[in-house]
XYZ file of C-alpha atoms in Angstrom:
493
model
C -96.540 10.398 -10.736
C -99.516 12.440 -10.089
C -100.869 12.923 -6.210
C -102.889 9.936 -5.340
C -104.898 8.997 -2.172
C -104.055 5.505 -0.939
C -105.427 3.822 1.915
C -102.369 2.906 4.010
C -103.193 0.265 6.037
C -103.158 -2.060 3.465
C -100.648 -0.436 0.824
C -96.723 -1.139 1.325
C -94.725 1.600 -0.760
C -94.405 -1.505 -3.667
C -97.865 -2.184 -3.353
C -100.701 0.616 -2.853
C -104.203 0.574 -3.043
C -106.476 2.933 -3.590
C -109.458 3.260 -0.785
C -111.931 2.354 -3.834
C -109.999 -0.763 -4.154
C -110.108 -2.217 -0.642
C -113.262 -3.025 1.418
C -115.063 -0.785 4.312
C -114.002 -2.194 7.119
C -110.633 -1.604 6.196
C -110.922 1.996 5.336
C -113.508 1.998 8.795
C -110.450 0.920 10.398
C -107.481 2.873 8.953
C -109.652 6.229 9.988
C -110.147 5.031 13.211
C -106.370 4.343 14.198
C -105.817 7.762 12.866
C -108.211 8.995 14.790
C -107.258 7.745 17.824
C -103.764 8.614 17.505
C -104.944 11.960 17.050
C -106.371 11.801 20.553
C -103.481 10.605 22.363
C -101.463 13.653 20.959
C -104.069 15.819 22.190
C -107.069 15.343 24.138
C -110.905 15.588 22.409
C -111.667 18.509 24.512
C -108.931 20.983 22.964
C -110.157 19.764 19.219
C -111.849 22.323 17.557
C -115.464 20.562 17.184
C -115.760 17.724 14.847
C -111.702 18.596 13.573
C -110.443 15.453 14.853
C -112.913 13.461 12.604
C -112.642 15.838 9.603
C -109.545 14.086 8.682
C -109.214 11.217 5.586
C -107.084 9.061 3.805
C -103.513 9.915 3.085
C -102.358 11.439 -0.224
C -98.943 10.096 -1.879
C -96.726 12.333 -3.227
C -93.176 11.961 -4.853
C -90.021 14.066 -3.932
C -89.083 15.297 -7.832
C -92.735 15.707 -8.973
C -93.783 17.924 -5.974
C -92.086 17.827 -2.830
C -88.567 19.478 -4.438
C -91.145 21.462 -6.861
C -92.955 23.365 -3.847
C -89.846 23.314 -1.932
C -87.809 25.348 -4.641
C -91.081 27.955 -5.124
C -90.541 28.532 -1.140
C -87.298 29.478 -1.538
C -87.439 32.272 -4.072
C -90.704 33.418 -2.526
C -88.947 33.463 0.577
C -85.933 35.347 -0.813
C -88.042 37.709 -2.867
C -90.555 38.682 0.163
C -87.740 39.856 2.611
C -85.759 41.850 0.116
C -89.308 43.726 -0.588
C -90.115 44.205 2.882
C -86.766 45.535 3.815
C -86.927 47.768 0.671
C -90.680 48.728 1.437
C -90.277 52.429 2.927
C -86.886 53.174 1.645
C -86.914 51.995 -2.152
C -88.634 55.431 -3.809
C -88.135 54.000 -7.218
C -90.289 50.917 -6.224
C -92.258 53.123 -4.304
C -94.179 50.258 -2.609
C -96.434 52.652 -0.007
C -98.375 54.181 -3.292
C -98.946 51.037 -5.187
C -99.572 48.598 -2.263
C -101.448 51.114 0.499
C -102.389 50.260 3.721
C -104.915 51.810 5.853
C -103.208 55.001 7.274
C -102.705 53.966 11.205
C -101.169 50.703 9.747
C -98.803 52.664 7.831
C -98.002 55.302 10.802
C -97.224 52.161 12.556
C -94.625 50.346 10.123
C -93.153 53.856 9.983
C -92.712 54.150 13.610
C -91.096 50.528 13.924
C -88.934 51.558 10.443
C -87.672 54.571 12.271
C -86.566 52.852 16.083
C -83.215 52.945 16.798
C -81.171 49.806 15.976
C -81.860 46.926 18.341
C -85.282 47.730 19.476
C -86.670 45.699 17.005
C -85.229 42.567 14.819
C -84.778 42.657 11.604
C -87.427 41.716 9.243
C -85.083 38.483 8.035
C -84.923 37.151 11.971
C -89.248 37.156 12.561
C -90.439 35.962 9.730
C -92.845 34.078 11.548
C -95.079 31.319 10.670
C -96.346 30.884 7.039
C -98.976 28.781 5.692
C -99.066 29.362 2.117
C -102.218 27.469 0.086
C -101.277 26.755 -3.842
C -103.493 25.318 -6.023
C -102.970 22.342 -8.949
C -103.247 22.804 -12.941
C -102.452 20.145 -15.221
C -100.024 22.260 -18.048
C -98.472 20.188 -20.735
C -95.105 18.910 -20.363
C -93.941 16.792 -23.048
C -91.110 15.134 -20.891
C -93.777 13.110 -18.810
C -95.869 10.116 -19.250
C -99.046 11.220 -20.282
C -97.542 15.036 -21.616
C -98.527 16.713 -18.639
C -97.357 17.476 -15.261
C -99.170 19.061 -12.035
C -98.171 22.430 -11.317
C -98.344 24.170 -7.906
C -99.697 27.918 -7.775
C -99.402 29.707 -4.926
C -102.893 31.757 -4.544
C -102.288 33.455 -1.382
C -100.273 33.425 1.802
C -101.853 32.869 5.766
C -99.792 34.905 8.150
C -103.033 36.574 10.188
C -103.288 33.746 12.456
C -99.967 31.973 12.901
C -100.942 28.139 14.329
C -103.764 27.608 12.111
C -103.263 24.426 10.352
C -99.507 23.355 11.771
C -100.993 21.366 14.690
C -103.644 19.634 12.421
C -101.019 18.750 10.349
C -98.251 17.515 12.779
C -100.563 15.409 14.470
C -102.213 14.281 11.347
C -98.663 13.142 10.085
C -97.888 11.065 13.362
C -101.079 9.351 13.044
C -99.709 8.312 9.719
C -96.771 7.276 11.300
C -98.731 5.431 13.939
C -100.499 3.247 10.954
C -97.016 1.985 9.995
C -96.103 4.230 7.099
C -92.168 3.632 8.105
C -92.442 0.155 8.278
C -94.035 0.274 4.527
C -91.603 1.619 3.214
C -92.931 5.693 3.448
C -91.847 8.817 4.657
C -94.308 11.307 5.879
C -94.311 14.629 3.951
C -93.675 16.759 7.217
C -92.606 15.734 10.467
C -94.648 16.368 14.046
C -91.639 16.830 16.283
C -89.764 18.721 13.792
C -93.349 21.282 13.038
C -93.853 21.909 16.700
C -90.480 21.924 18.097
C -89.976 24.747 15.713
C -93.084 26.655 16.395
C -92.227 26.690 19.839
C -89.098 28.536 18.927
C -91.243 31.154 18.316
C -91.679 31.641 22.194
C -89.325 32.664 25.296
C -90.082 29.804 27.290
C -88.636 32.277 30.625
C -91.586 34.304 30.246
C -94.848 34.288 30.485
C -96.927 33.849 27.220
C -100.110 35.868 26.382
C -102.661 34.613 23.538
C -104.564 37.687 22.401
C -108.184 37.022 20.523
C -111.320 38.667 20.465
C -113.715 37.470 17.813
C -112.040 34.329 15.687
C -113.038 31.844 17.863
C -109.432 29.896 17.103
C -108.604 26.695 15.366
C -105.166 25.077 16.287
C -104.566 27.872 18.923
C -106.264 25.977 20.978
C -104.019 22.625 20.098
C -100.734 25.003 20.579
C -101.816 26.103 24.267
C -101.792 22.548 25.449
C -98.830 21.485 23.533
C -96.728 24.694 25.199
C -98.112 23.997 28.669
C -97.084 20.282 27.978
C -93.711 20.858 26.368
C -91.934 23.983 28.384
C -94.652 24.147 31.302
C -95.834 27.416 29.975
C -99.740 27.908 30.459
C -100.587 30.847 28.065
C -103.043 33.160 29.272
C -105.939 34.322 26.666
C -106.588 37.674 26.648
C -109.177 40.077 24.702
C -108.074 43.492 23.507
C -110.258 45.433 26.196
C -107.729 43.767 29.441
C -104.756 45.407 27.705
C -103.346 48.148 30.200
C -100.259 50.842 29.605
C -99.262 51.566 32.982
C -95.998 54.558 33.453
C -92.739 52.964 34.018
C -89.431 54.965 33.886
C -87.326 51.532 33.439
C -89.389 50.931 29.976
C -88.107 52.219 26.396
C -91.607 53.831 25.968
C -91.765 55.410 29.478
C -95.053 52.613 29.875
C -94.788 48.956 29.628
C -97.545 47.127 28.441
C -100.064 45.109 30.746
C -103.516 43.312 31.298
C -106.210 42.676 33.409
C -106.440 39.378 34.806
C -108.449 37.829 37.348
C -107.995 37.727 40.789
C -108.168 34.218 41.648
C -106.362 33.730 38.352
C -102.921 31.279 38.427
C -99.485 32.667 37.709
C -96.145 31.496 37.469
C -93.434 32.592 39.333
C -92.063 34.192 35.980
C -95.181 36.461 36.165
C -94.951 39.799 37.165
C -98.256 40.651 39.093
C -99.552 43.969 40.680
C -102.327 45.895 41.917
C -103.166 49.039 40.520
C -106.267 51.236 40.791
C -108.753 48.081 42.035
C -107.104 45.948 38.957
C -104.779 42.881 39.144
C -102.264 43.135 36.613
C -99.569 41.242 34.742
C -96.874 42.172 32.740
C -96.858 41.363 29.255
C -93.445 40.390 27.821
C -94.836 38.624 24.735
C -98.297 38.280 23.028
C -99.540 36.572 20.062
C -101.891 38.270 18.303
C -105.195 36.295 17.005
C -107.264 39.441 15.522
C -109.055 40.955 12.467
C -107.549 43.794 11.056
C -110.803 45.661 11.855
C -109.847 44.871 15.630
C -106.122 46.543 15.762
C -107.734 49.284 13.923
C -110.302 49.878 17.087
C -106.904 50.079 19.353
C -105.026 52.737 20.719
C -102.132 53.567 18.294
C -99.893 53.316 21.354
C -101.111 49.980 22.677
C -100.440 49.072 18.918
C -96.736 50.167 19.612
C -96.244 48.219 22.716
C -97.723 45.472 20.387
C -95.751 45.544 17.753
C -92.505 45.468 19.709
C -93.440 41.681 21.464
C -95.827 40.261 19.175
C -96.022 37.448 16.583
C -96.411 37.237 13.677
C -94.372 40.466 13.402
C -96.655 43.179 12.121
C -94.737 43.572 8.914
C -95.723 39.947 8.263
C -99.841 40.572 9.198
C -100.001 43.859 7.278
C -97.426 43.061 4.163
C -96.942 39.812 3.856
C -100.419 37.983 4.875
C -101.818 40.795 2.332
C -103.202 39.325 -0.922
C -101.680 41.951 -2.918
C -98.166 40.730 -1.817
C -98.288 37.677 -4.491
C -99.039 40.887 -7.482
C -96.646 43.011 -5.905
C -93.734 39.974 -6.218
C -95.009 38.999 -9.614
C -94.498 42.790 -10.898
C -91.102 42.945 -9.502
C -89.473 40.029 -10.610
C -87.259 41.654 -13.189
C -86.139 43.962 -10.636
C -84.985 41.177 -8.074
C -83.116 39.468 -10.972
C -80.978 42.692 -12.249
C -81.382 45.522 -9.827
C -81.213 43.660 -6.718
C -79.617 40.250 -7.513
C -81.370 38.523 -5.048
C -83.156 36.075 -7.184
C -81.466 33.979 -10.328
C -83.013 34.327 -13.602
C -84.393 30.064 -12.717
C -85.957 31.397 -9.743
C -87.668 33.975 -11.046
C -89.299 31.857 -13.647
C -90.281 29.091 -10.727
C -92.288 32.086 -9.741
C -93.823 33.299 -12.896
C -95.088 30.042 -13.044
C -95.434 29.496 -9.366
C -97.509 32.414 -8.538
C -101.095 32.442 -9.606
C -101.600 35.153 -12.080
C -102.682 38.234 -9.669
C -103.332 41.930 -10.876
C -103.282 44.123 -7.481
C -105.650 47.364 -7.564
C -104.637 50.763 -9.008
C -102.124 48.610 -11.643
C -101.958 48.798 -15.360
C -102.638 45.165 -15.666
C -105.942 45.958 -14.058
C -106.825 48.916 -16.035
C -105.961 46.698 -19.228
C -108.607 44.105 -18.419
C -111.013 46.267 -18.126
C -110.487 47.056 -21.327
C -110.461 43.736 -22.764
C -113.650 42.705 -20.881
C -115.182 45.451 -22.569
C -114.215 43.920 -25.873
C -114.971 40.803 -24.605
C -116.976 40.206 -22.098
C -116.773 36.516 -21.948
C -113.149 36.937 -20.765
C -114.642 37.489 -17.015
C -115.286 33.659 -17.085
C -111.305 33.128 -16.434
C -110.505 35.421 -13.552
C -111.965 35.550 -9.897
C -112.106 38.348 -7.230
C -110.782 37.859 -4.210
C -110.930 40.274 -1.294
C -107.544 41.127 -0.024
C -107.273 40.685 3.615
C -109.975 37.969 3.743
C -109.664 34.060 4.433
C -111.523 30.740 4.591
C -112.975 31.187 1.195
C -114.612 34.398 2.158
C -116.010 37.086 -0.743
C -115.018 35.087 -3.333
C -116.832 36.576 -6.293
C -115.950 34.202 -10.109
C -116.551 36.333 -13.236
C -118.413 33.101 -14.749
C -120.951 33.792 -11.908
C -121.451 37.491 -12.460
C -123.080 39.371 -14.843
C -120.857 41.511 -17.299
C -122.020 44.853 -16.097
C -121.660 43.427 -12.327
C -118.230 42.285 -13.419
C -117.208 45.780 -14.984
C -118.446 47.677 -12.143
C -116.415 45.427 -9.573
C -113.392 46.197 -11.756
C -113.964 50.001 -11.857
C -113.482 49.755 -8.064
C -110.405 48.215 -8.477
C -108.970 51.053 -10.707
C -107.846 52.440 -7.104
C -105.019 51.558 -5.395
C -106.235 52.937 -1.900
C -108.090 51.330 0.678
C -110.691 52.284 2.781
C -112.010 50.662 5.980
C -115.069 49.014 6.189
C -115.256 48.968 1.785
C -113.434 45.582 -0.015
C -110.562 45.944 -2.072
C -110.517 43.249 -4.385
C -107.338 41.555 -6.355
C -108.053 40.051 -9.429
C -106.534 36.574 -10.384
C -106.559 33.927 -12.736
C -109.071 31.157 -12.295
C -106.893 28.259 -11.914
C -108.426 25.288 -13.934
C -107.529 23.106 -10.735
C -107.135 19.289 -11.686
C -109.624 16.733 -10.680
C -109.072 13.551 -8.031
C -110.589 10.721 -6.832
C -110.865 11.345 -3.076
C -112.761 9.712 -0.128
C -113.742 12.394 1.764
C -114.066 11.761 5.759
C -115.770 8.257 6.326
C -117.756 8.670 2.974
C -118.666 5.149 1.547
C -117.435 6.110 -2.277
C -114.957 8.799 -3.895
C -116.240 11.509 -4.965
C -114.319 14.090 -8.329
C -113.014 16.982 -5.942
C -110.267 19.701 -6.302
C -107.589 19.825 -3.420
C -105.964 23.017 -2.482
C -102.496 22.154 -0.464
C -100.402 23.984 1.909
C -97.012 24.407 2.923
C -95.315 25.349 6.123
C -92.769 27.951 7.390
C -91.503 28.925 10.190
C -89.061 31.711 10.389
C -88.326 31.544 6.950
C -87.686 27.730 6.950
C -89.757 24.994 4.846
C -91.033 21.882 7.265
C -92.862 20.272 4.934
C -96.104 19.945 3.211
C -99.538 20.905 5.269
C -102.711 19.697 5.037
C -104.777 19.291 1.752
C -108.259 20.411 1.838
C -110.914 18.662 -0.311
C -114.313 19.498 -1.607
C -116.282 18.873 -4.570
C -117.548 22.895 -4.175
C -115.491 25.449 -5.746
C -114.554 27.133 -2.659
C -112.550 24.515 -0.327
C -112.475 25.370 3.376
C -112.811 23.254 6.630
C -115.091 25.297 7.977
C -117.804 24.390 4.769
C -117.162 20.720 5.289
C -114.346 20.006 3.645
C -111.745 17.283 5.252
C -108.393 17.722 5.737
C -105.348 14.997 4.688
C -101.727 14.397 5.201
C -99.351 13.673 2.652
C -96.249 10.914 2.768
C -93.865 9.254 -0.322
């Protein structure tokens, strides 16, 4: 069965309907239950503007056509990320550092954390941290099912930068659907909200105080996870901007400083807080941080305010720098043979799952880029089936398609990408496939008729564990992103 969008108010899991096949006032009034149950799990105020409305009809999915399909990607993408990390600075043969590099304070700083003596830091296996994977859907033929096709998930890139984004939307979005009756009809949502958030919050020591560190993303579901931690464990995370970050000299402290900020002197604490005055300044000790920043904002900080960072923060740095990295999904594509026979951490199943998993992705500096250069130049119409994608980017941004450039344009974006290095402040691109993404009939918000629009979907992890399916995003433009419009949907079967 192919993903569908039912409206579920009046469906029963022997009996759906499609919102085009029920009147408005019942779709009115399935969106508005949703809605409201969105605002008894969290009040309007912490909604990032116009997000609790942004939401629309469920989509119905089946467990053998794509929840066990996405499932069984996560798990040799899982398996195949942390035996590359581990391997990243040791593994000469591989020699990750020259085909993958990083800007050079990033890589002084994985080095340093590589090179700590045993215990200072977990292993890359225990922080994984929170995933959000987005995959795509292409019809490819499959003579087995009705119709000779099937709808294949690829993975296009994986959201590390800024952990929460998305799991709160979709937890509450999935008890909404819950709160509409989907039990009772016979469904089962596609994720589960105590199960998402109860396992976020395992992320944090609820015995110490917790520090939210942003500067210029103004935040999406950070905002929902500060009130659900101060509800949940009584935590009340303090947000904090790179400039109140203070190293102050401490003999006790592996470092010989431990790492502090500036807060305000009428400002609350609990009695886990520890809270000082030094130099005119009211500090507080800071035992564990998230970190909600552009890479072009760790770059402006101290290397060792970086360390202090790196050795309390999530995501884990080697998830930010490596794994949130667009090149990741080329690197794991070119070493797929190697994880099957060298390294044995993969079967010869799972790496295929993969292969066809993975959108197509050609990193810079590699011979697969170099060799479509070449066969542009031959044929220049091939540009019309790859896009460029800037590597560290997200929400859709710099998203260049080769059907919308010219051919020099196009040959002169690869020639930059005939380098593997990076530079600050220039884009590095990767190249991938354009996915031709499969068409559905979705109503979009509290839109009055469907509309032909792609959906991109999303997965969740935490810690290396699959909790289900994310949002979808819809949008009849090419690029699908909340924040141009699109609406956001919850999944159940």
């Amino acid at each position: 069965m192919r993903v569908q969008q039912i409206c579920l108010g009046v469906s029963t899991h022997k009996q759906l309907s499609s919102p085009a096949e029920v009147n408005p006032s019942d779709r009115k009034k399935d969106r508005e239950r949703c809605t409201a149950s969105l605002l008894r799990s969290c009040p309007a105020s912490v909604w990032p503007e116009g997000s609790a409305t942004a939401h629309s009809h469920p989509m119905l999915v089946t467990v053998e056509d794509h929840i066990d399909h996405i499932s069984a990607i996560h798990e040799a993408l899982r398996a195949a990320i942390v035996n590359i990390v581990n391997r990243w600075w040791s593994d000469t043969k591989a020699n990750f550092p020259a085909r993958m590099p990083i800007e050079p304070y990033e890589e002084s700083l994985l080095r340093w954390m590589e090179a700590l003596p045993a215990g200072t830091t977990r292993p890359f296996d225990e922080c994984l941290g929170s995933w959000r994977p987005d995959f795509l859907i292409e019809d490819v033929v499959d003579a087995s099912k009705p119709g000779g096709t099937r709808e294949q998930f690829r993975i296009c890139e994986i959201n590390a930068r800024f952990c929460w984004n998305g799991f709160f939307h979709g937890a509450y979005g999935q008890r909404a659907l819950d709160d509409l009756g989907a039990r009772e009809k016979g469904f089962r949502g596609a994720a589960d909200c105590e199960e998402t958030i109860n396992e976020l919050l395992t992320l944090v020591d609820t015995s110490k105080p917790l520090h939210l560190l942003k500067g210029e993303e103004h935040g999406i579901d950070i905002w929902l996870l500060a009130w659900a931690a101060e509800q949940r464990t009584g935590i009340r995370p303090r947000f904090i901007t790179p400039e109140d970050l203070r190293l102050v000299p401490c003999d006790k402290a592996p470092l010989g400083q431990k790492l502090c900020c500036v807060i305000p002197s009428d400002a609350i604490t609990s009695p886990e807080s520890t809270v000082f005055e030094l130099e005119g300044e009211r500090l507080e000790d800071v035992h564990q941080v998230n970190l909600e920043l552009h890479q072009r904002e760790l770059r402006a900080m101290p290397i060792k305010v970086l360390r202090h960072l790196s050795l309390r923060c999530f995501n884990d740095l080697r998830v930010i720098l490596l794994v949130h990295d667009k090149r990741m999904l080329g690197i794991i594509l070119q070493e797929l043979d190697a994880l099957v026979h060298r390294h044995g951490v993969l079967t010869p199943k799972q790496a295929e799952i993969l292969r066809e998993g993975i959108s197509t992705t050609f990193i810079p500096g590699s011979s697969e880029i170099s060799q479509l250069k070449k066969d542009c130049h031959h044929n220049p119409n091939l540009k019309d089936n790859f896009i460029l994608k800037p590597i560290r980017s997200g929400k859709g941004a710099g998203i260049l398609f080769g059907d919308e450039l010219s051919p020099e344009d196009w040959q002169t974006k690869l020639e930059s990408c005939q380098q593997a290095t990076i530079f600050p402040g220039q884009i590095s691109y990767i190249v991938q496939r354009k996915i031709p993404q499969a068409i559905y009939d979705v109503y979009s918000r509290d839109s009055e008729e469907s509309r032909k629009m792609h959906l991109v979907g999303t997965y969740h992890v935490v810690n290396g564990r699959y909790l289900g399916l994310g949002t979808w995003r819809s949008s009849p433009a090419r690029i699908c992103a909340i924040s141009r419009g699109g609406s956001w949907i919850c999944s159940i079967y």
